[in-house]
mmCIF file of C-alpha atoms and ligand atoms in Angstrom:
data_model
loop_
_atom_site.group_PDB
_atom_site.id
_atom_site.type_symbol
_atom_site.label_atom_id
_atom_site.label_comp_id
_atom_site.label_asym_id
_atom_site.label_seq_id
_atom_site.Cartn_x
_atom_site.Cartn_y
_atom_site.Cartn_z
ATOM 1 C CA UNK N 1 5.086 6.828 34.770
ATOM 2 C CA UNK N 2 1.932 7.671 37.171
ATOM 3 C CA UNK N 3 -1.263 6.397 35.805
ATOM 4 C CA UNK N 4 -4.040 7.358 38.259
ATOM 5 C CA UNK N 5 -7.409 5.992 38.232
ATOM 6 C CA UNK N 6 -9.354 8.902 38.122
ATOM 7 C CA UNK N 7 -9.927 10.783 34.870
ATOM 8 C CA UNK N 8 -9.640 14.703 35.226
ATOM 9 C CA UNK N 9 -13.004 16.292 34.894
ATOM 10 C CA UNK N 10 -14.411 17.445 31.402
ATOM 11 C CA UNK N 11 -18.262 18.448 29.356
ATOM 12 C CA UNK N 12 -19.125 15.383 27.449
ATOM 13 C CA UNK N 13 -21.204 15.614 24.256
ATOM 14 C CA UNK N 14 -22.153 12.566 22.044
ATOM 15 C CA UNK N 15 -23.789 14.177 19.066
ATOM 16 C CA UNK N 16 -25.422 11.416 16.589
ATOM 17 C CA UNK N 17 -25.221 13.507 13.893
ATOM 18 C CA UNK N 18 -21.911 14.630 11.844
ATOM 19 C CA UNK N 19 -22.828 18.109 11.368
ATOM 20 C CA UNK N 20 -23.418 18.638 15.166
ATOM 21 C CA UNK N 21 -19.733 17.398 15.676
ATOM 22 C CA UNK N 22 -18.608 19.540 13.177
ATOM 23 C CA UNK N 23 -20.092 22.749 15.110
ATOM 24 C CA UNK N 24 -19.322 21.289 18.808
ATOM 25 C CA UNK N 25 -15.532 21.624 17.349
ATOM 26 C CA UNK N 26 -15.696 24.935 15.516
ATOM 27 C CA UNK N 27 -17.105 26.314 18.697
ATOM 28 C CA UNK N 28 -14.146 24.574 21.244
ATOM 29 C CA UNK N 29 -11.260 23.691 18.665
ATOM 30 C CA UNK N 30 -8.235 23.150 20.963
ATOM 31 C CA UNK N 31 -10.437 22.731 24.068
ATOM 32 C CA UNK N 32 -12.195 19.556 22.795
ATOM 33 C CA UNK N 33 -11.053 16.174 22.080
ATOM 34 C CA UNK N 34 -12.460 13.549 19.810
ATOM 35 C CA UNK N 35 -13.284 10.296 21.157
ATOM 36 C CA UNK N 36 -13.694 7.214 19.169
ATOM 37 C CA UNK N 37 -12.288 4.158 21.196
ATOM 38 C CA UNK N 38 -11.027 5.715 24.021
ATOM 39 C CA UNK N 39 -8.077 3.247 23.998
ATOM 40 C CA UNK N 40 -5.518 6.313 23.736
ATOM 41 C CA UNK N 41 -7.156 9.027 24.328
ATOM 42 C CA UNK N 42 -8.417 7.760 27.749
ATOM 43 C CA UNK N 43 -4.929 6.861 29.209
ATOM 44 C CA UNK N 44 -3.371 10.050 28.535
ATOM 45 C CA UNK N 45 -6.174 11.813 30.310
ATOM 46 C CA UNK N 46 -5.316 9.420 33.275
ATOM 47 C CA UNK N 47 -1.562 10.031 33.085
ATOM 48 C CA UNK N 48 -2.349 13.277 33.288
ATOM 49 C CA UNK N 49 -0.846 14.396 29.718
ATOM 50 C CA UNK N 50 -4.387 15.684 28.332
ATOM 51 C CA UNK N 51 -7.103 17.074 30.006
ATOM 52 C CA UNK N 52 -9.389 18.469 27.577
ATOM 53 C CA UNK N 53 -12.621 20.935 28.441
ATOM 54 C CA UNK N 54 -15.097 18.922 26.573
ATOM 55 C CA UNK N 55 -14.604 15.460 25.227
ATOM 56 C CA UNK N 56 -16.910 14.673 22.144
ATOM 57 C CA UNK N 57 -17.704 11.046 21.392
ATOM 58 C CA UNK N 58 -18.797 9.823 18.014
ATOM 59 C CA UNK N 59 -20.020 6.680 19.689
ATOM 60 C CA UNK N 60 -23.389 7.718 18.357
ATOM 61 C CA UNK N 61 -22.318 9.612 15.491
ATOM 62 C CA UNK N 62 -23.849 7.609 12.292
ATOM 63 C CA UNK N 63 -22.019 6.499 9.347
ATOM 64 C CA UNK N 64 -18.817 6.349 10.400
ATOM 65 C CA UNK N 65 -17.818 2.795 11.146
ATOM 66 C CA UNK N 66 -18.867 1.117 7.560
ATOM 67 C CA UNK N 67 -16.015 -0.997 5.387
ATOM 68 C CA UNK N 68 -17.560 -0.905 2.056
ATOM 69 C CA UNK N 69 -16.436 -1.716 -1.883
ATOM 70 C CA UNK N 70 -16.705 1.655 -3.415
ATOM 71 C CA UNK N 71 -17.666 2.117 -6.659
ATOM 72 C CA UNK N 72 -14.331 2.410 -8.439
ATOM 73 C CA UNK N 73 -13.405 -0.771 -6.780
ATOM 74 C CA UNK N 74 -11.503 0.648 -3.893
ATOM 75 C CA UNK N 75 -12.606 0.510 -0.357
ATOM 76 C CA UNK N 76 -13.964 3.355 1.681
ATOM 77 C CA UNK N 77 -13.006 2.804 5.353
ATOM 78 C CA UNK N 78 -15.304 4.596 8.303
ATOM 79 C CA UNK N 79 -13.073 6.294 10.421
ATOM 80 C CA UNK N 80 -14.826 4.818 13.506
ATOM 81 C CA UNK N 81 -14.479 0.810 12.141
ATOM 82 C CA UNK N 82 -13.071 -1.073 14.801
ATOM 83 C CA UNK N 83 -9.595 -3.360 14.569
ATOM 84 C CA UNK N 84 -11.911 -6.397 14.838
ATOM 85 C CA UNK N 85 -14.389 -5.212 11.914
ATOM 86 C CA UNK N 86 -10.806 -4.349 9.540
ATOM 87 C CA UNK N 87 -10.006 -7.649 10.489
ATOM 88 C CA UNK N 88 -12.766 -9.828 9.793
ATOM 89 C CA UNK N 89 -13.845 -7.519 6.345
ATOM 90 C CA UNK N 90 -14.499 -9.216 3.013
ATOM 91 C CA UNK N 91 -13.968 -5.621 1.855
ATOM 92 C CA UNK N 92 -9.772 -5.841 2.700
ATOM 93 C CA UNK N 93 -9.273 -9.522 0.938
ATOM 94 C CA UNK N 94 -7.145 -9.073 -2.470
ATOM 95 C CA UNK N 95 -4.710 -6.358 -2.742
ATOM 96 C CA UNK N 96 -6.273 -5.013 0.265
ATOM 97 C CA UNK N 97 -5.143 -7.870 2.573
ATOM 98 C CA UNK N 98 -2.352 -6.106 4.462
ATOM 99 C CA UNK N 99 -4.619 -3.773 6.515
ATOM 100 C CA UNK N 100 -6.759 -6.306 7.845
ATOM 101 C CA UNK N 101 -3.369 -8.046 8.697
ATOM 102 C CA UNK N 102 -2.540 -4.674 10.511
ATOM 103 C CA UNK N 103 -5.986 -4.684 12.374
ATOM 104 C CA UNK N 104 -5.540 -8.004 13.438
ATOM 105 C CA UNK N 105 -1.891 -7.821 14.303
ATOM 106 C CA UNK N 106 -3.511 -5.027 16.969
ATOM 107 C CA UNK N 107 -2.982 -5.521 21.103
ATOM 108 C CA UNK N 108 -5.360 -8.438 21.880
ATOM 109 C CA UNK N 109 -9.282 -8.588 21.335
ATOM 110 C CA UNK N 110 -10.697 -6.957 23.655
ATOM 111 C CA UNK N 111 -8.990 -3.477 22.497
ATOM 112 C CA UNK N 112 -9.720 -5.051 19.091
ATOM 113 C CA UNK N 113 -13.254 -4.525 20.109
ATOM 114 C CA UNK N 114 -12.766 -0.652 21.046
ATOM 115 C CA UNK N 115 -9.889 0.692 19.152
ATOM 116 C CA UNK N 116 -10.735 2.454 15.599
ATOM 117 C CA UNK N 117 -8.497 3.070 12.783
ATOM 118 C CA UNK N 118 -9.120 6.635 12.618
ATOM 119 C CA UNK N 119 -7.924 6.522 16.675
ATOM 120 C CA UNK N 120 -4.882 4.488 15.453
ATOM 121 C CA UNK N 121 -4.122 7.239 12.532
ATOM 122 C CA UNK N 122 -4.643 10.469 14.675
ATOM 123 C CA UNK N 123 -2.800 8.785 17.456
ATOM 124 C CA UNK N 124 0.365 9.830 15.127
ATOM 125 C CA UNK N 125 2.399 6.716 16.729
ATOM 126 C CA UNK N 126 5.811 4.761 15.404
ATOM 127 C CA UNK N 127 4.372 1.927 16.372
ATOM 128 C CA UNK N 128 0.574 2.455 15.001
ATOM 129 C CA UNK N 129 -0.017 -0.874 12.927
ATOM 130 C CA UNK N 130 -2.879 -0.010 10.640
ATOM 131 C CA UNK N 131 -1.167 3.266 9.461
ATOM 132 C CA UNK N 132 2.063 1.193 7.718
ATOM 133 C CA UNK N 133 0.161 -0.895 5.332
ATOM 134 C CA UNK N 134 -2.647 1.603 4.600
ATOM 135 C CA UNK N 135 0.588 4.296 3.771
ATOM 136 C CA UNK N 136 1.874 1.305 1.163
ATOM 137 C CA UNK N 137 -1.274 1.281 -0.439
ATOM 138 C CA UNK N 138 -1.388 5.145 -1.192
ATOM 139 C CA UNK N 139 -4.558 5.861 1.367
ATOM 140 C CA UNK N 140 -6.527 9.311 1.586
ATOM 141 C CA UNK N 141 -7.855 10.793 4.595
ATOM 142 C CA UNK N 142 -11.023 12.740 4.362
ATOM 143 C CA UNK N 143 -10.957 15.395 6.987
ATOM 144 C CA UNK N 144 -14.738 17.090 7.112
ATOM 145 C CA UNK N 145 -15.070 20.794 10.009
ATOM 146 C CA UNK N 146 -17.822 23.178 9.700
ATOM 147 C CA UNK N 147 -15.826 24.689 6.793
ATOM 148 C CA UNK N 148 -16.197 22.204 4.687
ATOM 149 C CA UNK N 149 -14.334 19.132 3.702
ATOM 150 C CA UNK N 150 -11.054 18.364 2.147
ATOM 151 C CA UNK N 151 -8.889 14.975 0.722
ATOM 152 C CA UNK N 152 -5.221 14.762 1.798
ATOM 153 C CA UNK N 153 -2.539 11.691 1.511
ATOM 154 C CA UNK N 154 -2.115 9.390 4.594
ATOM 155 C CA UNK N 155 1.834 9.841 3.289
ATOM 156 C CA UNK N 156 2.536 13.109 4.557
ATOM 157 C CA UNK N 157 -0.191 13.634 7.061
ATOM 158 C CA UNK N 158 1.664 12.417 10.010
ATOM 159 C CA UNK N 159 4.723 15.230 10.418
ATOM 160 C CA UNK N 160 6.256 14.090 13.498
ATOM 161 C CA UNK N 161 5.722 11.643 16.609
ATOM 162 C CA UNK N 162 1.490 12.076 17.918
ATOM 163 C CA UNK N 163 1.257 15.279 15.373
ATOM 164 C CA UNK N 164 -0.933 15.278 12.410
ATOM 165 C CA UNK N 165 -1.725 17.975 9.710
ATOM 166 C CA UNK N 166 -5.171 17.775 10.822
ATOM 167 C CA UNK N 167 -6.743 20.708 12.249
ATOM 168 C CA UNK N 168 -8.224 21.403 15.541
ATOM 169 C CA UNK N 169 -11.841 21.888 14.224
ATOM 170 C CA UNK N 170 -11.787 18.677 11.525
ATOM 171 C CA UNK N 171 -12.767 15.117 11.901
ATOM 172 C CA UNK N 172 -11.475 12.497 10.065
ATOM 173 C CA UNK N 173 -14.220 10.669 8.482
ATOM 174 C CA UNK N 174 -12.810 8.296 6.267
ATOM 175 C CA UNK N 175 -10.138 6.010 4.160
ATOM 176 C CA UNK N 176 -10.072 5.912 0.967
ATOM 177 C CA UNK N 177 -8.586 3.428 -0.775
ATOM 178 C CA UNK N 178 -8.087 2.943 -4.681
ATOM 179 C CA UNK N 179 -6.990 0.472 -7.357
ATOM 180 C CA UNK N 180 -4.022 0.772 -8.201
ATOM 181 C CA UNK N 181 -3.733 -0.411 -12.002
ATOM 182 C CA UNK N 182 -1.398 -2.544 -13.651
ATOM 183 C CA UNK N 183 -1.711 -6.495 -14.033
ATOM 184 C CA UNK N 184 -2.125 -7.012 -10.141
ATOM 185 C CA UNK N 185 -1.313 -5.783 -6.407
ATOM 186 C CA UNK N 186 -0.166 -7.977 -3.741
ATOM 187 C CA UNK N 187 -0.154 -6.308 0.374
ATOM 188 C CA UNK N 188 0.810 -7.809 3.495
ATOM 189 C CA UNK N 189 1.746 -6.319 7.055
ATOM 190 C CA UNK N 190 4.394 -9.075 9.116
ATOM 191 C CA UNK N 191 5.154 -7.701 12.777
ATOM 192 C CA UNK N 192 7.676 -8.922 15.512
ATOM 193 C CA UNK N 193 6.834 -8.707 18.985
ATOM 194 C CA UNK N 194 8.697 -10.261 22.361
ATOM 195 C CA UNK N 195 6.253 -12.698 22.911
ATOM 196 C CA UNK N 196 3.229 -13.887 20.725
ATOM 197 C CA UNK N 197 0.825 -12.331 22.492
ATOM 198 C CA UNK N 198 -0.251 -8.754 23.229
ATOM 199 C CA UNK N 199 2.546 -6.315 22.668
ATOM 200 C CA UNK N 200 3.996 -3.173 21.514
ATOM 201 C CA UNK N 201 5.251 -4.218 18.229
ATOM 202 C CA UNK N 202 9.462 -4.161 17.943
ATOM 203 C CA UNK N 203 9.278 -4.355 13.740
ATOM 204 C CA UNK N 204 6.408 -4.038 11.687
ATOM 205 C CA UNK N 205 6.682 -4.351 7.713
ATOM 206 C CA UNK N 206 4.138 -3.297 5.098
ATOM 207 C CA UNK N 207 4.900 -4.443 1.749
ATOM 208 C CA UNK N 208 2.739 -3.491 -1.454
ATOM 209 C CA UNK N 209 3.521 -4.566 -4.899
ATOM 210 C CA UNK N 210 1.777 -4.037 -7.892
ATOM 211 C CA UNK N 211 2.963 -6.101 -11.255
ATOM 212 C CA UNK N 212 3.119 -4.361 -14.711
ATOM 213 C CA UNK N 213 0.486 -5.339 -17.539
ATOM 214 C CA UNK N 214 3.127 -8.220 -18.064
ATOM 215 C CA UNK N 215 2.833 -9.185 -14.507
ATOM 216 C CA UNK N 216 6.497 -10.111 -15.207
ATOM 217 C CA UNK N 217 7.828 -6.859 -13.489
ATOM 218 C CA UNK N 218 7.334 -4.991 -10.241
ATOM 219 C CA UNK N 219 4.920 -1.419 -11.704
ATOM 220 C CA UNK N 220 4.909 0.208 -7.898
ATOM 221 C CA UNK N 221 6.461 -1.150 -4.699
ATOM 222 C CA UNK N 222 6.025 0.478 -0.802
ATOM 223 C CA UNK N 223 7.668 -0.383 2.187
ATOM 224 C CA UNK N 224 6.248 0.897 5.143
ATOM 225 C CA UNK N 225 8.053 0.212 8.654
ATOM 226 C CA UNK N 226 6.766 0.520 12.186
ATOM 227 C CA UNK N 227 8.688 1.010 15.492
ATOM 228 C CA UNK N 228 12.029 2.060 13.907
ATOM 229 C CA UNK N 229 12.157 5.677 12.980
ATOM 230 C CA UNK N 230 10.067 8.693 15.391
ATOM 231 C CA UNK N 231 7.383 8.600 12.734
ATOM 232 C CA UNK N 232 6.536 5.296 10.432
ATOM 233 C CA UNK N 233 8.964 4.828 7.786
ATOM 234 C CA UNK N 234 8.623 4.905 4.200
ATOM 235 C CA UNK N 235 11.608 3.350 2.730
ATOM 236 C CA UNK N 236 11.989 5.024 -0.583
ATOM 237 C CA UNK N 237 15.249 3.559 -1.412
ATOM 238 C CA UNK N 238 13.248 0.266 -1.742
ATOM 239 C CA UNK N 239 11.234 2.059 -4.531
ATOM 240 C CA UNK N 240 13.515 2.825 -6.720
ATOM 241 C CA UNK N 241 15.449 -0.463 -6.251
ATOM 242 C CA UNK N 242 12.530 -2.954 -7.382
ATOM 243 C CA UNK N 243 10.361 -0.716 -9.446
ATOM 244 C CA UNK N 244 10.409 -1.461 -13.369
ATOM 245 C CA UNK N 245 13.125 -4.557 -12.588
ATOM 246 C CA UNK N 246 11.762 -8.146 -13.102
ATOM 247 C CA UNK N 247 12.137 -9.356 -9.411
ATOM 248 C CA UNK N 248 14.664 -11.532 -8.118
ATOM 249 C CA UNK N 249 16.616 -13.243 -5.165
ATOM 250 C CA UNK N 250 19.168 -10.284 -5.271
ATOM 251 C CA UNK N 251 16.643 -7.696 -5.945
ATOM 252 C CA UNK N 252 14.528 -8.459 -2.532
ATOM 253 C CA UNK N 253 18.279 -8.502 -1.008
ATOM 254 C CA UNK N 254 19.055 -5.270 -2.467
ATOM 255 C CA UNK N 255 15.672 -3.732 -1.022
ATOM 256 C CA UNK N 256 15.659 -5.308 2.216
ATOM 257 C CA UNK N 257 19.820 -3.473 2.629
ATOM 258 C CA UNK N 258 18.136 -0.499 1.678
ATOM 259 C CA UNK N 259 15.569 -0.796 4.242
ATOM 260 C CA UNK N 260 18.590 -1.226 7.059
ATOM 261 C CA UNK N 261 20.445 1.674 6.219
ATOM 262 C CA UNK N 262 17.193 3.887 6.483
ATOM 263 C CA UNK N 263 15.926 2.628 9.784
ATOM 264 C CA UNK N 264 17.277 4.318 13.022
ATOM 265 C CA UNK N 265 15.749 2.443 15.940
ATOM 266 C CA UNK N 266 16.119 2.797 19.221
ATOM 267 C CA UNK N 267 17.808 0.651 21.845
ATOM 268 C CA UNK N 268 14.752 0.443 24.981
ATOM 269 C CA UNK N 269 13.582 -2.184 26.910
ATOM 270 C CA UNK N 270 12.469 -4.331 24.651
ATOM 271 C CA UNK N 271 15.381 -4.677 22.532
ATOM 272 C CA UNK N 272 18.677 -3.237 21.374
ATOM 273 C CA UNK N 273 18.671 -1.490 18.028
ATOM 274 C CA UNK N 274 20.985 -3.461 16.597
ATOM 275 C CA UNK N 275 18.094 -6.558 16.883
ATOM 276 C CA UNK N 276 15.883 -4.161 15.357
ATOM 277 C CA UNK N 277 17.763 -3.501 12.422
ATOM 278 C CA UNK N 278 18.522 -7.494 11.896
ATOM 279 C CA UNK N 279 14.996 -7.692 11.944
ATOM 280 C CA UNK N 280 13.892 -4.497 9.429
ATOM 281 C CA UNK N 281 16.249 -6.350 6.985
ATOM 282 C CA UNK N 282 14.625 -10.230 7.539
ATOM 283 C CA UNK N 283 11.131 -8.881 7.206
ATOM 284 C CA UNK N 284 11.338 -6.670 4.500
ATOM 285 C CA UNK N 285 12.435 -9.601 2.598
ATOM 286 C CA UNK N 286 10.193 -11.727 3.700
ATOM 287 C CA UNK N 287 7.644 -9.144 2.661
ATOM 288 C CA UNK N 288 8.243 -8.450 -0.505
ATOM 289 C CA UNK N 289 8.134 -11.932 -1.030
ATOM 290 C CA UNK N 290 4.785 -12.281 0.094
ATOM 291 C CA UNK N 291 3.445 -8.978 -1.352
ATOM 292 C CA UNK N 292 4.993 -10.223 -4.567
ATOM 293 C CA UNK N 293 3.472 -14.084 -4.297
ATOM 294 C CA UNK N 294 0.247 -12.641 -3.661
ATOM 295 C CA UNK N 295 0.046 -9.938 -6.780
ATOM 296 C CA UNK N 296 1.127 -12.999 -9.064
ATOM 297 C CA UNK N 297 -1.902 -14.645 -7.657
ATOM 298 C CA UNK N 298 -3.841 -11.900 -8.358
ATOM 299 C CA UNK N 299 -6.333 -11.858 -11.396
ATOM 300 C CA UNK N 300 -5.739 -8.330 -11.747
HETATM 301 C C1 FAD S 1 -3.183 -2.413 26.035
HETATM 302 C C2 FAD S 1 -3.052 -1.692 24.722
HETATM 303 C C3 FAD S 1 -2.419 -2.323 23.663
HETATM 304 C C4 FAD S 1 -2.290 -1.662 22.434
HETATM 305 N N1 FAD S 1 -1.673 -2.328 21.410
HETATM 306 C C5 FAD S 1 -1.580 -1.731 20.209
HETATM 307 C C6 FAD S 1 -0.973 -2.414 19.105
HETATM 308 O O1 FAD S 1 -0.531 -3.569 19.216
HETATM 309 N N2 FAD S 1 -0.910 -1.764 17.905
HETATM 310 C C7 FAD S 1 -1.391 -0.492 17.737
HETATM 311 O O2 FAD S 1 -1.308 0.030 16.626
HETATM 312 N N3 FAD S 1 -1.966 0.182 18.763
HETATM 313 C C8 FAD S 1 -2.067 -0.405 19.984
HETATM 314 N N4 FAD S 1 -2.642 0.272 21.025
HETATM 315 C C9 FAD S 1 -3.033 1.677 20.846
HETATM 316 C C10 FAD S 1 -4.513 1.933 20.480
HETATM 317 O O3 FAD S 1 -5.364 0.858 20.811
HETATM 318 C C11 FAD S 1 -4.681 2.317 19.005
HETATM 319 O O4 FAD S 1 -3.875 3.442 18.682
HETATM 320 C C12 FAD S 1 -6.147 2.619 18.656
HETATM 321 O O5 FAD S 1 -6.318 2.378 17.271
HETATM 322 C C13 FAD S 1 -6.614 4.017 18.975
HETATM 323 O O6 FAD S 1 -7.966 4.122 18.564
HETATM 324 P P1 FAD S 1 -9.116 4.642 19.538
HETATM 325 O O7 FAD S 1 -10.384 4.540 18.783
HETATM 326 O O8 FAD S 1 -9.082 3.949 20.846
HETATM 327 O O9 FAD S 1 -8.649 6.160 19.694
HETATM 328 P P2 FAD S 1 -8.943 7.199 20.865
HETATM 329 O O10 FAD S 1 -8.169 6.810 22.078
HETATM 330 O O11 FAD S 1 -10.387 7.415 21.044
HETATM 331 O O12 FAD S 1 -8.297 8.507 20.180
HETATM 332 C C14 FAD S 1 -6.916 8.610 19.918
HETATM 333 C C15 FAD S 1 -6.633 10.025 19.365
HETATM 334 O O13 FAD S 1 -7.213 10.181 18.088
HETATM 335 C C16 FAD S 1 -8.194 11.243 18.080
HETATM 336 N N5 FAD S 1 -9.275 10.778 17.217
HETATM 337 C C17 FAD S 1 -9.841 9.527 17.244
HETATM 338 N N6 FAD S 1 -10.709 9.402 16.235
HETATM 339 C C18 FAD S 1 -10.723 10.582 15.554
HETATM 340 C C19 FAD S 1 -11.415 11.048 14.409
HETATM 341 N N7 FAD S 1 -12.284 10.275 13.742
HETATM 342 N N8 FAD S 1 -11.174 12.310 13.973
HETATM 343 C C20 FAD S 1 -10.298 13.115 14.625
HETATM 344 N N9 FAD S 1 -9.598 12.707 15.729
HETATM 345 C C21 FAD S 1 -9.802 11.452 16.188
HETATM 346 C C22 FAD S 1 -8.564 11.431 19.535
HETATM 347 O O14 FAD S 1 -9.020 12.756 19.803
HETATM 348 C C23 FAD S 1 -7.245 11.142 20.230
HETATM 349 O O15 FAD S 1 -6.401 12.264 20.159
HETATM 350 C C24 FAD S 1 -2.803 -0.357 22.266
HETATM 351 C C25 FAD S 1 -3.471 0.272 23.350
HETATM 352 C C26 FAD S 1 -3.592 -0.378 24.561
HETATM 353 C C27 FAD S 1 -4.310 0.312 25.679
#
């Protein structure tokens, strides 16, 4: 793969307000690009894949990059917070644990430093590693465009590999994440790579489990998987296994089998898919276990 140097030329336009953005991509829709990080966006326009008319940074755009408690007792996630801010948030302790996991489970820190979650969702990658565990814990996407705004499911917004259901004119302005009910939730986000340092990841797991008012049995359970399907994997078979069933030994077995069958990784480079698929089925365990440790340790 050629990777010059030199970007191709393009306008550049760093609006600080929202609304300005808004018209800047009404008026150029497919000619324009957002940039947040640059960690993506950037290479591709030096491979040569992209070369977009006008590139529009939200570097100065305000309000974007907060990680706040909302009032329901959710979060609300700025579309430009960085890995490192996910990662070090007081916001994403609790049941919200597993997507500062993902954050910090990102490259190494000095993309930490640049790359945002909204980059990391748009991006539309297999191997994206904040999009798993914020899928498991049922995050919405606020899109905002001159038109107006509108809510849709992270599950479902990503229809194939880089493609969103976003539109050419919208930005993504923020997560939303919400309680989830019952007697508890437990998260976490595990992730293999070839070395333990900063790589593409070969398995990633999101686990979320929330406990019925008994807190004996598993209310809601997702599985999430990176790196093992074209798009990141929901492993519904998992779902109905575990949910309503008091968890077990056998159970997690049961789940993790299920999550085998329904992964179809590759064989590249890095590894051969039949590694992969030992490793979907030793990490979804281990998951669940965790996910399921932590909502028990949860006060509610
Ligand atoms: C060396 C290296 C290692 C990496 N390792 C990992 C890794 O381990 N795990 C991982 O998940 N990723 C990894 N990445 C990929 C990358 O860092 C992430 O995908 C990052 O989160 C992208 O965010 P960004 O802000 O840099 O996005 P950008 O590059 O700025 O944008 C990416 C895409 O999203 C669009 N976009 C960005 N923000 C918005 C918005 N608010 N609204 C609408 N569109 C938007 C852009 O137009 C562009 O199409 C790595 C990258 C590099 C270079």
């Amino acid at each position: 793969m050629v990777c010059s140097m030199i970007l191709p030329r393009f306008e550049f336009e760093a609006p600080s307000r929202l609304a300005e953005v808004c018209a800047w991509l009404a008026e150029a829709g497919d000619e324009a690009r957002v940039l947040a990080g640059g960690t993506d966006l950037l290479l591709r326009m030096k491979r040569g894949e992209l070369a977009p008319r006008l590139l529009l940074s939200l570097c100065r755009t305000n309000g974007l990059d907060q990680v706040e408690t909302s009032a329901g007792g959710g979060v609300h996630i700025g579309s430009l917070a960085t890995m490192s801010r996910l990662a070090a948030s007081r916001a994403l302790a609790g049941p919200w644990s597993a997507v500062a996991e993902g954050a910090a489970a990102v490259a190494g820190p000095v993309i930490r430093n640049r790359a945002t979650v909204g980059g990391n969702i748009v991006n539309a990658r297999p191997c994206a590693d904040t999009v798993p565990p914020l899928m498991a814990l049922g995050a919405q996407l606020r899109l905002e465009s001159a038109r107006g705004a509108r809510t849709l499911e992270l599950d479902g917004f990503i229809s194939g590999p880089g493609e969103t259901r976003r539109r050419a004119d919208e930005i993504l302005t923020r997560i939303e994440l919400s309680p989830l009910g019952g007697g508890g939730t437990g998260s976490c986000y595990l992730k293999t790579t070839r070395r333990a340092a900063m790589e593409v990841t070969l398995v990633g797991c999101a686990a979320a489990v929330t406990l019925d008012e008994s807190r004996e049995a598993i209310q809601r359970v997702r599985i999430v998987l990176t790196s093992v399907a074209p798009v990141l994997l929901r492993v519904s078979g998992v779902e109905s296994i575990l949910e309503n069933r008091v968890p077990s030994e056998s159970a997690f077995r049961e789940a993790a089998d299920a999550a085998r069958r329904a992964a179809h990784p590759i064989d590249d480079h890095r590894a051969p898919a039949t590694y992969r698929l030992e490793v979907v089925e030793a990490l979804t365990r281990r998951a669940l276990h965790l996910a399921f440790q932590r909502a028990r340790e949860a006060t509610s």
